CSV table of C-alpha atoms and ligand atoms in Angstrom, one decimal:
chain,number,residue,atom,x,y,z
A,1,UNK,CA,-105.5,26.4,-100.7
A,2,UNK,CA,-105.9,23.8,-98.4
A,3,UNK,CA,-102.1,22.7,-96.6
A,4,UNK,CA,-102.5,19.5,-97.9
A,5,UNK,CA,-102.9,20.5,-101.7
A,6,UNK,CA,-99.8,22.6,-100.3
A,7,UNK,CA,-97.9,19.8,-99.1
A,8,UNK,CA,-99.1,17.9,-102.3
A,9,UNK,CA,-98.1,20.4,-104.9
A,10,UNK,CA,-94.8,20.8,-103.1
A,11,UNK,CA,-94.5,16.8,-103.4
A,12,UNK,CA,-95.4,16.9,-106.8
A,13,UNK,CA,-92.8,19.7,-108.0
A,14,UNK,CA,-89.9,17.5,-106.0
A,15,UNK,CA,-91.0,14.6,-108.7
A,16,UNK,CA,-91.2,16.8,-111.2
A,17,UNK,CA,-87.7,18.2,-110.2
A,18,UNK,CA,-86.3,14.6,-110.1
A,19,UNK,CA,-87.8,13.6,-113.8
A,20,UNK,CA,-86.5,16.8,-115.5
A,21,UNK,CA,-83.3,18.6,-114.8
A,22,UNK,CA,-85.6,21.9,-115.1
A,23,UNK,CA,-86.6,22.8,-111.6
A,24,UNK,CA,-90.1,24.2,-111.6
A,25,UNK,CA,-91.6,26.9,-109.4
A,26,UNK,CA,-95.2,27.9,-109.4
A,27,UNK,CA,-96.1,31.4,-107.9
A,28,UNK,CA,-99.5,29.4,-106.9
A,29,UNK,CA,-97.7,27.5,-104.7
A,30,UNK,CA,-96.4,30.3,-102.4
A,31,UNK,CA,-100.5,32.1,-102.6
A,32,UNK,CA,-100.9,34.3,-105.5
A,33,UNK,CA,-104.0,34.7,-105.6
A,34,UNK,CA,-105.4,35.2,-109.6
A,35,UNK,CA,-108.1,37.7,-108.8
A,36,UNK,CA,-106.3,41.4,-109.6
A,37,UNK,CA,-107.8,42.6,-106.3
A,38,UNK,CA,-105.2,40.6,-103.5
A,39,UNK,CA,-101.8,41.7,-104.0
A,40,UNK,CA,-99.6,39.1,-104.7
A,41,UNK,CA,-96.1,41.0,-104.6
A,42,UNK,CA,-94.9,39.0,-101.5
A,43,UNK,CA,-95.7,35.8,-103.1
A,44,UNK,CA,-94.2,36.4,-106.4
A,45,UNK,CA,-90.8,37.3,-104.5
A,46,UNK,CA,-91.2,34.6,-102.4
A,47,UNK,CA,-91.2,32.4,-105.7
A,48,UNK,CA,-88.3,34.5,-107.0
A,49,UNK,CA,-86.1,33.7,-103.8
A,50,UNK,CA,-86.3,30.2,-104.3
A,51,UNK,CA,-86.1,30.3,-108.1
A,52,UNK,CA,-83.2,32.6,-108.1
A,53,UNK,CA,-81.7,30.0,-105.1
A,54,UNK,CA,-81.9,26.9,-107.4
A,55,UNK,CA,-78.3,25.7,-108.5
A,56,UNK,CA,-79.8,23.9,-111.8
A,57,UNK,CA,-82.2,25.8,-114.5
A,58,UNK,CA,-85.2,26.9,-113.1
A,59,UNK,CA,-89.2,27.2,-114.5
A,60,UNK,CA,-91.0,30.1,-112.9
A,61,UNK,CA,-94.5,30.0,-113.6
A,62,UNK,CA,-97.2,32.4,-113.3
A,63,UNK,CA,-100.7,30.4,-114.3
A,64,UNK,CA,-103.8,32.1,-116.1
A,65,UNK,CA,-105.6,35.1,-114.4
A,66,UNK,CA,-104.8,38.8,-113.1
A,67,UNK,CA,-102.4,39.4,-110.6
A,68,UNK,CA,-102.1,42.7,-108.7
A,69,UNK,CA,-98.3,43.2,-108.3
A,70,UNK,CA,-96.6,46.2,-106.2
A,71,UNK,CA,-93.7,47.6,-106.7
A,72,UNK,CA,-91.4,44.7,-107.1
A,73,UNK,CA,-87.3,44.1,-107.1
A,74,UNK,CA,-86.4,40.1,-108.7
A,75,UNK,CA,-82.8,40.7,-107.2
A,76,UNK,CA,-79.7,38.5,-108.9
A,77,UNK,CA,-77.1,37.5,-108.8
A,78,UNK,CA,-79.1,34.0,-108.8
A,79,UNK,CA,-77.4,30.8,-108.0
A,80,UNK,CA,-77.8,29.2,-111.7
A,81,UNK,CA,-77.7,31.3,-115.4
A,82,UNK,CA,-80.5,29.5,-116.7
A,83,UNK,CA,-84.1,31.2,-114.8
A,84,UNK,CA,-87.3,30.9,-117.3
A,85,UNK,CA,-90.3,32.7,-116.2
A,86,UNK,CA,-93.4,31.6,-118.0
A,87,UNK,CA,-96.3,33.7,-117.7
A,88,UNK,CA,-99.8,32.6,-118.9
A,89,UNK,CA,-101.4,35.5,-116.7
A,90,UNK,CA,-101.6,39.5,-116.6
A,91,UNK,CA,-99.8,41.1,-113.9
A,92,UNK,CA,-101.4,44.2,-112.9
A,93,UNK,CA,-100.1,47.4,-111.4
A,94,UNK,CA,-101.7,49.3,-108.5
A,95,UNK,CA,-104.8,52.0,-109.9
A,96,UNK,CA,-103.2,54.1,-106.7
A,97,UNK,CA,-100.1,54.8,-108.4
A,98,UNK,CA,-98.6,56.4,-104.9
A,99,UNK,CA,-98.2,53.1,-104.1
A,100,UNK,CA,-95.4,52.9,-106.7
A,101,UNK,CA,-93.8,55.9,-104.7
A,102,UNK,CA,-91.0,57.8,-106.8
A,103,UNK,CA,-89.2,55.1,-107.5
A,104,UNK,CA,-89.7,55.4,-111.2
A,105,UNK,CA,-89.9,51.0,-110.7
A,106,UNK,CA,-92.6,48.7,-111.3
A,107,UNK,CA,-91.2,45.9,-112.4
A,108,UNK,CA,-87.1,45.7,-112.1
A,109,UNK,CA,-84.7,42.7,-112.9
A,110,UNK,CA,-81.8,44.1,-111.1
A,111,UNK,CA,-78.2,42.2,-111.8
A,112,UNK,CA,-79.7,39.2,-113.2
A,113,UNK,CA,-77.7,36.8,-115.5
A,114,UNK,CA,-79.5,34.4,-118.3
A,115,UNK,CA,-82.8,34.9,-117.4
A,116,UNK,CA,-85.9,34.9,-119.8
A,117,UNK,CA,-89.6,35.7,-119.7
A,118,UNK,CA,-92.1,34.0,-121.9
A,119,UNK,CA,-95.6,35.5,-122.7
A,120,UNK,CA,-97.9,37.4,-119.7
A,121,UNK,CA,-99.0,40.6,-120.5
A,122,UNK,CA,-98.0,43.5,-118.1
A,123,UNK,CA,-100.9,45.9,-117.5
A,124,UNK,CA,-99.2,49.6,-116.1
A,125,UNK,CA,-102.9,51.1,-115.2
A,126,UNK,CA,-101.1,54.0,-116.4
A,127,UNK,CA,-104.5,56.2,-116.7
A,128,UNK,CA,-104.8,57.5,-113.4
A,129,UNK,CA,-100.9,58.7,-113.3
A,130,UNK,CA,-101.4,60.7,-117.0
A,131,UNK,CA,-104.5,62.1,-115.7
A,132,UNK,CA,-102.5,62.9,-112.7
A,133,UNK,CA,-100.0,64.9,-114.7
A,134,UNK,CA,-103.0,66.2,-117.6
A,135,UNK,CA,-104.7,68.3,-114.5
A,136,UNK,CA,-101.0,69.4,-113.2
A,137,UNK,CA,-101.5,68.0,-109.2
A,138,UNK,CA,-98.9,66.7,-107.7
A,139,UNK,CA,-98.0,63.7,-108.6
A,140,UNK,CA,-95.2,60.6,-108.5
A,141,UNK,CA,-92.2,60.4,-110.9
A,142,UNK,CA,-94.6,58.0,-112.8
A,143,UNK,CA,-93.6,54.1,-112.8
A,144,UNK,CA,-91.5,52.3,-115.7
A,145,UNK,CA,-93.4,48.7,-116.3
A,146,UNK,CA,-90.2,46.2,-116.7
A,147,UNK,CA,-86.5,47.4,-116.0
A,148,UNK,CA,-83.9,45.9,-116.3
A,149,UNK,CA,-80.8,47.2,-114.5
A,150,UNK,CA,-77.0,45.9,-114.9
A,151,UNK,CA,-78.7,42.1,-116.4
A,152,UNK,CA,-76.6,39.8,-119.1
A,153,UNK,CA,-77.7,37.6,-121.7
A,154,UNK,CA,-81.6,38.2,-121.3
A,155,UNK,CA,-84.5,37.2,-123.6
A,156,UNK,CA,-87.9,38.5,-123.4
A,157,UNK,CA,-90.7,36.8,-125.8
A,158,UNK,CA,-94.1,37.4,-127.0
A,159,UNK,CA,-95.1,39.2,-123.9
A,160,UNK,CA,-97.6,42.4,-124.1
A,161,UNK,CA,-96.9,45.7,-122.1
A,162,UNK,CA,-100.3,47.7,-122.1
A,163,UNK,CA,-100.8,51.6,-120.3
A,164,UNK,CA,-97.6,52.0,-118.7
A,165,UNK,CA,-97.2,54.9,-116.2
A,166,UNK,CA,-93.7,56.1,-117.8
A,167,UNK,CA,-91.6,54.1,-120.2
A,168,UNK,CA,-93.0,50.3,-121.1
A,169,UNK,CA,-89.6,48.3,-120.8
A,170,UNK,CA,-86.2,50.3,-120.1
A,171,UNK,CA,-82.7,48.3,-120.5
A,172,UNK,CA,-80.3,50.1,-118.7
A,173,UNK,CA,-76.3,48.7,-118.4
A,174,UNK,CA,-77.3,45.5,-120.2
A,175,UNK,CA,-75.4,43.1,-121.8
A,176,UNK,CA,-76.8,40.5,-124.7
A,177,UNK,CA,-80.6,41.1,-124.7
A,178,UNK,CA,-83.0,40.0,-126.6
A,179,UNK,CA,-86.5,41.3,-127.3
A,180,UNK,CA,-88.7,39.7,-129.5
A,181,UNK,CA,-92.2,39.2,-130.3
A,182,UNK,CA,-93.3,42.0,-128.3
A,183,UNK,CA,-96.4,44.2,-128.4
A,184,UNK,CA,-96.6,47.3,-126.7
A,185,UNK,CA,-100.2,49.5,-126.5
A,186,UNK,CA,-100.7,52.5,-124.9
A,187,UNK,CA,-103.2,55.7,-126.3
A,188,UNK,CA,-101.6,58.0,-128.6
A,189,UNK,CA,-101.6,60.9,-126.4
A,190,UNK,CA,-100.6,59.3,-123.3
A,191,UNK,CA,-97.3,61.4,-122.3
A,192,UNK,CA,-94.0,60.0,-122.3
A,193,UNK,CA,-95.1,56.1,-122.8
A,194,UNK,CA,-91.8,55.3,-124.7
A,195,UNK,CA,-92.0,51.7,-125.8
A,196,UNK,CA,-88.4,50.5,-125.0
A,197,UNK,CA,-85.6,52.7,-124.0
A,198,UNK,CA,-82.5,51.3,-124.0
A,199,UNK,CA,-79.2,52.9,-122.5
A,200,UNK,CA,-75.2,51.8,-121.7
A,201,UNK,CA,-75.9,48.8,-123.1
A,202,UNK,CA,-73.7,46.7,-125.6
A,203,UNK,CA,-75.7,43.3,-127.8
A,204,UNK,CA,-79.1,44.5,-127.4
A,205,UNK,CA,-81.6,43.1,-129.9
A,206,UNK,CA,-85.4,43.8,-130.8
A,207,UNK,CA,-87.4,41.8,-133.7
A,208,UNK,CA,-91.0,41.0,-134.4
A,209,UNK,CA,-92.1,43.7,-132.5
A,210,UNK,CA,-95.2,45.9,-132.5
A,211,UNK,CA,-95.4,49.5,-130.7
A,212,UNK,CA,-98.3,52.0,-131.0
A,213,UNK,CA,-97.8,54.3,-127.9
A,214,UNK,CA,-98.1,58.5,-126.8
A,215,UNK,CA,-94.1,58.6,-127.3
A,216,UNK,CA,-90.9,57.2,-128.5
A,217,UNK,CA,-91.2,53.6,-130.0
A,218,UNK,CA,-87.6,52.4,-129.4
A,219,UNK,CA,-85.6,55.5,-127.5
A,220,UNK,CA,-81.4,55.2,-128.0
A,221,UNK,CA,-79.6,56.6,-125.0
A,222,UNK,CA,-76.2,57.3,-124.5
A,223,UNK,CA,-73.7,54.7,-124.0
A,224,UNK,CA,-75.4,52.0,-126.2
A,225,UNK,CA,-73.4,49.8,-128.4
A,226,UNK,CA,-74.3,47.0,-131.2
A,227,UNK,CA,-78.0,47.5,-130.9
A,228,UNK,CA,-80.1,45.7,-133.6
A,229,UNK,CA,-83.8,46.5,-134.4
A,230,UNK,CA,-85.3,44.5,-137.2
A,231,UNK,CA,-89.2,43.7,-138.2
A,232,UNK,CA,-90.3,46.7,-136.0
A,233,UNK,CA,-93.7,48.1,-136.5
A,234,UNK,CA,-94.0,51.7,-135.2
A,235,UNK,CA,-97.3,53.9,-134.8
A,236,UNK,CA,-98.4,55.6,-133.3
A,237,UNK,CA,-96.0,57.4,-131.6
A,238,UNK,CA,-92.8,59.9,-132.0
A,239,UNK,CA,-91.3,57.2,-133.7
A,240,UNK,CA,-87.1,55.5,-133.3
A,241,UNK,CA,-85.4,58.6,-132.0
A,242,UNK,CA,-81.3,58.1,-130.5
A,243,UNK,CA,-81.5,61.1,-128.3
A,244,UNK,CA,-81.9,63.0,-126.2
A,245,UNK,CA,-78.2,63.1,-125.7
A,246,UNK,CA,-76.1,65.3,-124.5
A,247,UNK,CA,-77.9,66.2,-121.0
A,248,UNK,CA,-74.3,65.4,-119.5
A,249,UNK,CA,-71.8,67.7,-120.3
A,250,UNK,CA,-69.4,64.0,-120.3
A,251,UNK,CA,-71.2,61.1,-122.0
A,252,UNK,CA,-70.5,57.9,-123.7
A,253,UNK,CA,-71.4,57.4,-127.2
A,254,UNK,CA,-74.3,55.6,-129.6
A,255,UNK,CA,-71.9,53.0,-132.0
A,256,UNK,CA,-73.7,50.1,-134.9
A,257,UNK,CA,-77.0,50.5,-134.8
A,258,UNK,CA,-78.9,49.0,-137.4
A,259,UNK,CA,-82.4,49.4,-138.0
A,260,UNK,CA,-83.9,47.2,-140.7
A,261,UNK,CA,-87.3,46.1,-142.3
A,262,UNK,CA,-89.5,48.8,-139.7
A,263,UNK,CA,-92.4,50.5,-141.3
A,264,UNK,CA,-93.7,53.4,-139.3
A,265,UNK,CA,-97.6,54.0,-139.5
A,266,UNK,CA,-99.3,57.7,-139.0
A,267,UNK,CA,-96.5,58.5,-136.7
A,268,UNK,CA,-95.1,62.0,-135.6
A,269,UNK,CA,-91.4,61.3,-136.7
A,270,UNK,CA,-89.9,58.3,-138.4
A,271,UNK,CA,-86.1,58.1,-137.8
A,272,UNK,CA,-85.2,60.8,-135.6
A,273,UNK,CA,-81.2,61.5,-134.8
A,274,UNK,CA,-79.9,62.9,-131.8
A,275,UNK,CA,-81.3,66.1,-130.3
A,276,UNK,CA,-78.1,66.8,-129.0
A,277,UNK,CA,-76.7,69.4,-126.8
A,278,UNK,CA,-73.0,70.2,-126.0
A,279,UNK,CA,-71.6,67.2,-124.5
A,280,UNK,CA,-68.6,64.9,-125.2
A,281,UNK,CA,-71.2,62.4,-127.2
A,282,UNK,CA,-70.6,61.1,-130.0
A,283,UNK,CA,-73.0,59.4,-132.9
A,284,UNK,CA,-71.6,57.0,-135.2
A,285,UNK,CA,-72.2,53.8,-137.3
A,286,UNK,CA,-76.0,53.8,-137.7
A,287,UNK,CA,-77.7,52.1,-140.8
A,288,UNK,CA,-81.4,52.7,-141.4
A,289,UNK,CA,-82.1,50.1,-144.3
A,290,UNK,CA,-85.4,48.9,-146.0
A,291,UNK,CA,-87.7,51.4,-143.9
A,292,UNK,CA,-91.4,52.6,-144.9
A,293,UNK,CA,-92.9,55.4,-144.0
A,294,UNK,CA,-97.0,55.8,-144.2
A,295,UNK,CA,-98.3,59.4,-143.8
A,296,UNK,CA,-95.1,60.2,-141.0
A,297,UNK,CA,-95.1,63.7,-139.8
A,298,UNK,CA,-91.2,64.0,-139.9
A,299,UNK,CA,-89.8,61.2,-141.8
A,300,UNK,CA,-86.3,61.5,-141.4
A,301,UNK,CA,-84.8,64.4,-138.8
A,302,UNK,CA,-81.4,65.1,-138.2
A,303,UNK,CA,-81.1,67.6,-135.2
A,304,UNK,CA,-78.4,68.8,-133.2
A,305,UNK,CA,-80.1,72.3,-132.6
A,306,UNK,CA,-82.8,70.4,-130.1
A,307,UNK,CA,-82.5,72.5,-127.1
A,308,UNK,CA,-84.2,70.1,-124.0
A,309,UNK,CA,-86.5,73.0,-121.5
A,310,UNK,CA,-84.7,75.7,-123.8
A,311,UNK,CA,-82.4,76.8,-121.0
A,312,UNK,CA,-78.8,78.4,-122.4
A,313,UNK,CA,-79.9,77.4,-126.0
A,314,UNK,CA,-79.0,79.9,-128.4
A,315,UNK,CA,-75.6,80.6,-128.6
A,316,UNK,CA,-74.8,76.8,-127.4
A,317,UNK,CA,-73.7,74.5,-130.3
A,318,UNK,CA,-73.6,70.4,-130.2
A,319,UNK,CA,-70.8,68.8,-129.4
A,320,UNK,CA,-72.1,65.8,-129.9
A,321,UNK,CA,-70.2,63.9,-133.4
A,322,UNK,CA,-72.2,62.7,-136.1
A,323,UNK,CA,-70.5,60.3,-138.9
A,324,UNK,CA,-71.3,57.3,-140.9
A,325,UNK,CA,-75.2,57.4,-140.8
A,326,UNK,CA,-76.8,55.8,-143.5
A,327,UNK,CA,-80.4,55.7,-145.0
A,328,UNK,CA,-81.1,52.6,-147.4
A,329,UNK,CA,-84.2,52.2,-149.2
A,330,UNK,CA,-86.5,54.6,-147.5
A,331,UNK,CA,-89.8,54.5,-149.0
A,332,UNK,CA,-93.4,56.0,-148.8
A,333,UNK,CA,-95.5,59.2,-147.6
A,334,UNK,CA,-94.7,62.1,-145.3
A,335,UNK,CA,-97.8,64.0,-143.8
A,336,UNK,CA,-95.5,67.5,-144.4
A,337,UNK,CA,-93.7,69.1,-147.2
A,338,UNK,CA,-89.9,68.1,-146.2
A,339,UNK,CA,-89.1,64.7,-145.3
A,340,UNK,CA,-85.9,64.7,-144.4
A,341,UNK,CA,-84.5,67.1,-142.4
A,342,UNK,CA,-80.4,67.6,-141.4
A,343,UNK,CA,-79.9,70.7,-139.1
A,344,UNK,CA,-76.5,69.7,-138.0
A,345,UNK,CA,-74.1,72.4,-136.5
A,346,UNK,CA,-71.4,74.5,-137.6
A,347,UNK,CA,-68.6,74.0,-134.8
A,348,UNK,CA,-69.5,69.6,-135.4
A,349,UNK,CA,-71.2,69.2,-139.4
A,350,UNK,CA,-72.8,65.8,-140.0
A,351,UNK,CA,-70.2,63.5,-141.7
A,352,UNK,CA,-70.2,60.9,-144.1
A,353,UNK,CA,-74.2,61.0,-144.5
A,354,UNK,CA,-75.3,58.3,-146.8
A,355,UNK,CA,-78.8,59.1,-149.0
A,356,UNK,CA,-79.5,55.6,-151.1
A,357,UNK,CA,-82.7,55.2,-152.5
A,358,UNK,CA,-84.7,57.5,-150.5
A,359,UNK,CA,-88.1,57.7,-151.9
A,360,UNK,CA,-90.5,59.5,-150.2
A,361,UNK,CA,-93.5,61.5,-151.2
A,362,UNK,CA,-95.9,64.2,-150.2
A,363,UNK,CA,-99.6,64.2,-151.5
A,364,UNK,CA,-98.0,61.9,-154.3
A,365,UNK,CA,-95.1,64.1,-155.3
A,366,UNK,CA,-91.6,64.0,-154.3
A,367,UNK,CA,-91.1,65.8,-151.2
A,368,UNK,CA,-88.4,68.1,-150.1
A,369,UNK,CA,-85.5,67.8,-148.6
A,370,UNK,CA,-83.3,69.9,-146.1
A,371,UNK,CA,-79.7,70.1,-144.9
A,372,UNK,CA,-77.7,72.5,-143.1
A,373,UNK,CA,-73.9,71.7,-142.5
A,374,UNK,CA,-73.9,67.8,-143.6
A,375,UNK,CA,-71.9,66.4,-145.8
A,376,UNK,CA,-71.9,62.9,-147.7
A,377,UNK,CA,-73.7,61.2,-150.5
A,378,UNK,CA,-76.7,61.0,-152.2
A,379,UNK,CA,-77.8,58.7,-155.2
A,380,UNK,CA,-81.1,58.0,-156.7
A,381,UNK,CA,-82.8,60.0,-153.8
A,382,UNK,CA,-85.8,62.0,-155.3
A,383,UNK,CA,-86.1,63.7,-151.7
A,384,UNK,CA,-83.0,65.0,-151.7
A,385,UNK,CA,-81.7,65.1,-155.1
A,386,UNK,CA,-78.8,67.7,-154.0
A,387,UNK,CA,-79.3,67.9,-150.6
A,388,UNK,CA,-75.1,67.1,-149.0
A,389,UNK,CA,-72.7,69.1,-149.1
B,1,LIG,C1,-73.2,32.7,-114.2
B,1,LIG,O1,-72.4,33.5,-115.1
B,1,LIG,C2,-71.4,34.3,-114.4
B,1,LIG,C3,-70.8,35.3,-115.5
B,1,LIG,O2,-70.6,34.6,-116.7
B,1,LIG,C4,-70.4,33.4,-113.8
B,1,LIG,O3,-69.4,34.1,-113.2
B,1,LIG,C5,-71.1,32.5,-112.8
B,1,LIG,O4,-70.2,31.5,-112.3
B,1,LIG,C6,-72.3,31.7,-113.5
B,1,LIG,N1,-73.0,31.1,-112.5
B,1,LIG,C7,-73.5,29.8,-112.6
B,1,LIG,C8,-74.2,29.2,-111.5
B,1,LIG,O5,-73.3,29.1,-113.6
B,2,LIG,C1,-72.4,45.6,-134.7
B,2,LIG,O1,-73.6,45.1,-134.1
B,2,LIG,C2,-74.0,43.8,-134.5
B,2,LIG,C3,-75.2,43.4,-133.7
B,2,LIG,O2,-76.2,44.4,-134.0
B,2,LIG,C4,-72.9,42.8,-134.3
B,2,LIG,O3,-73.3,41.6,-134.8
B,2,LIG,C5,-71.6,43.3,-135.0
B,2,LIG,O4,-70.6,42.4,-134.7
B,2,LIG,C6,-71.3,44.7,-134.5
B,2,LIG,N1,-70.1,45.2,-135.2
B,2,LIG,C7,-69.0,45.6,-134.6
B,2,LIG,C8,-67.9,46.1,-135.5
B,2,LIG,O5,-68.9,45.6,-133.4
């Protein structure tokens, strides 16, 4: 760019400024270059600075084309609660996924308040890394596409995260977040891809969304409060799993979590509940209503036996607290023989288990149902007719 389109364009957003109360920022301006070869992270956080710097709302906008982007930190607290970043491009990772280091970042919001994205697809170029870990070299933690770390009152809409290294979007000590109109693709057997993982967070929301990836679709971590997932399509993948939990001996709880209208296509496991180890954990106030299952591996799974890298296992029962689950209109096909599966533990039983109108079915009978110390109720389950204690 020539400087005087510079000092043009710079005119131009001042008017623009003055005529709308939105301030607007474009990462052209400050040299990104749309070609996917010339990195463009100084740029972008150039256009972050004075974004984040503006005392009124603020329009961040990323034009059409690919943009190779390092590893890169948007820091907050901003001066205004009000940052929109609209993307009509794809921002690209590095192929040399070094360059990421072991930060386990790509992409991090850190401490940001009111600040939404609107479309752009995020490309991890997560090939290399798995292929990296398939052939067992050495290789970096592996990259998480978008985190964000300690942000309030977020919302994230219609944007695509393909091929992540690690985890596509993680929301970690969150408050008030929403998520919708997402789609999320990464190859079936690409290892832990998990399509969002969220964790000690409190308000968290995730709707219209569609995630076919190598691992968990929506992972549940501890501390995570008032979460809502509704019009979720799953597959494949290992499904919505709250766990692992339990890795710290002390550990906040999971609390309300609703999941709602989510259909779960060819995946390993459907609803999946806690592999728990001993820990101060608890699980409670989760509602799994109007849920469809086609061909699913494990339907429904209820395990506090799940022993992570089987070290101490055996004679080590959860401590983690189970109560008030629910499971409302379940429907559809398992790919195995038992769909729904409570292995809960002697010194901590599952409580106040609710089965209502379970149907599920294996090579078009009813399948089977198992439960080991869980108690609650069932009615007009065919899959677990007299499953509860
Ligand atoms: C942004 O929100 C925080 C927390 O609610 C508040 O303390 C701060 O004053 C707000 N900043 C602006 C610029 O409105
Ligand atoms: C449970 O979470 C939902 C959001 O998913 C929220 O609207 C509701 O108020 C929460 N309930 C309690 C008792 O906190």
């Amino acid at each position: 760019m020539k400087k005087s389109q510079c000092i043009l364009l710079f005119l131009l957003s001042i008017l623009f400024t003055s005529a709308n109360s939105v301030y607007n920022v474009n990462v052209a301006t400050f040299g990104a270059k749309p070609d996917g070869k010339t990195d463009t992270t100084k740029p972008f956080l150039a256009a972050w600075a004075v974004a984040c710097g503006s005392t009124k709302s603020v329009e961040l906008y990323v034009p059409q084309g690919r943009y190779l982007i390092g590893q890169a930190i948007f820091k907050g607290p901003c001066k205004n609660n009000a940052t929109n970043i609209k993307i009509d491009g794809t921002l690209v990772a590095p192929t040399n996924y070094w360059d990421l280091e072991n930060t386990g970042y790509w992409i991090l919001f850190n401490k940001v308040n009111g600040v939404s994205i609107s479309g752009g697809t995020l490309d991890g170029q997560g090939a290399g890394f798995w292929a990296c870990r398939a052939a067992g070299k050495n290789c970096p933690n592996g990259a998480r596409s978008l985190t964000f770390n300690g942000a309030r009152n977020v919302n994230v809409k219609g944007l695509t995260s393909i091929n992540s290294q690690a985890s596509h979007i993680v929301i970690n000590g969150c408050n008030n977040v929403i998520m919708q109109g997402l789609k999320i693709v990464a190859p079936d057997n690409s290892p832990n891809t998990d399509g969002i993982h969220v964790q000690t967070s409190t308000g968290v929301t995730i709707t219209g969304t569609s995630i076919k990836t190598g691992d968990d679709c929506i992972s549940i971590g501890p501390g995570t409060r008032n979460l809502m997932i509704v019009g979720v399509n799953c597959g494949p993948g290992h499904g919505i799993s709250i766990g692992s939990l339990g890795k710290d001996a002390i550990e906040d709880g999971v609390q309300n979590v609703t999941v709602k209208t989510v259909t779960f296509t060819g995946s390993d496991n459907g609803l999946v509940l806690a592999k728990t180890s001993a820990s101060t954990g608890f699980v409670r106030g989760i509602l799994y209503q109007d849920v469809i299952m086609k061909n699913v591996k494990n339907p429904i799974i209820v395990d506090q036996h799940y022993c992570p890298r089987n070290e101490a296992c055996p004679s080590q029962n959860s401590g983690i607290k189970i109560s008030q689950v629910t499971y409302r209109n379940i429907r559809g096909s398992s790919a195995t023989p038992i769909a729904m599966k409570f292995d809960c533990s002697v010194t901590n039983p599952c409580r106040e288990m609710n089965v209502i109108n379970v149907k599920l079915t294996y090579q078009n009978n009813p399948a089977q149902s198992s439960c080991l110390n869980a108690d609650g109720k069932i009615s007009s389950s065919v899959s677990a007719s007299s499953c509860l204690n």
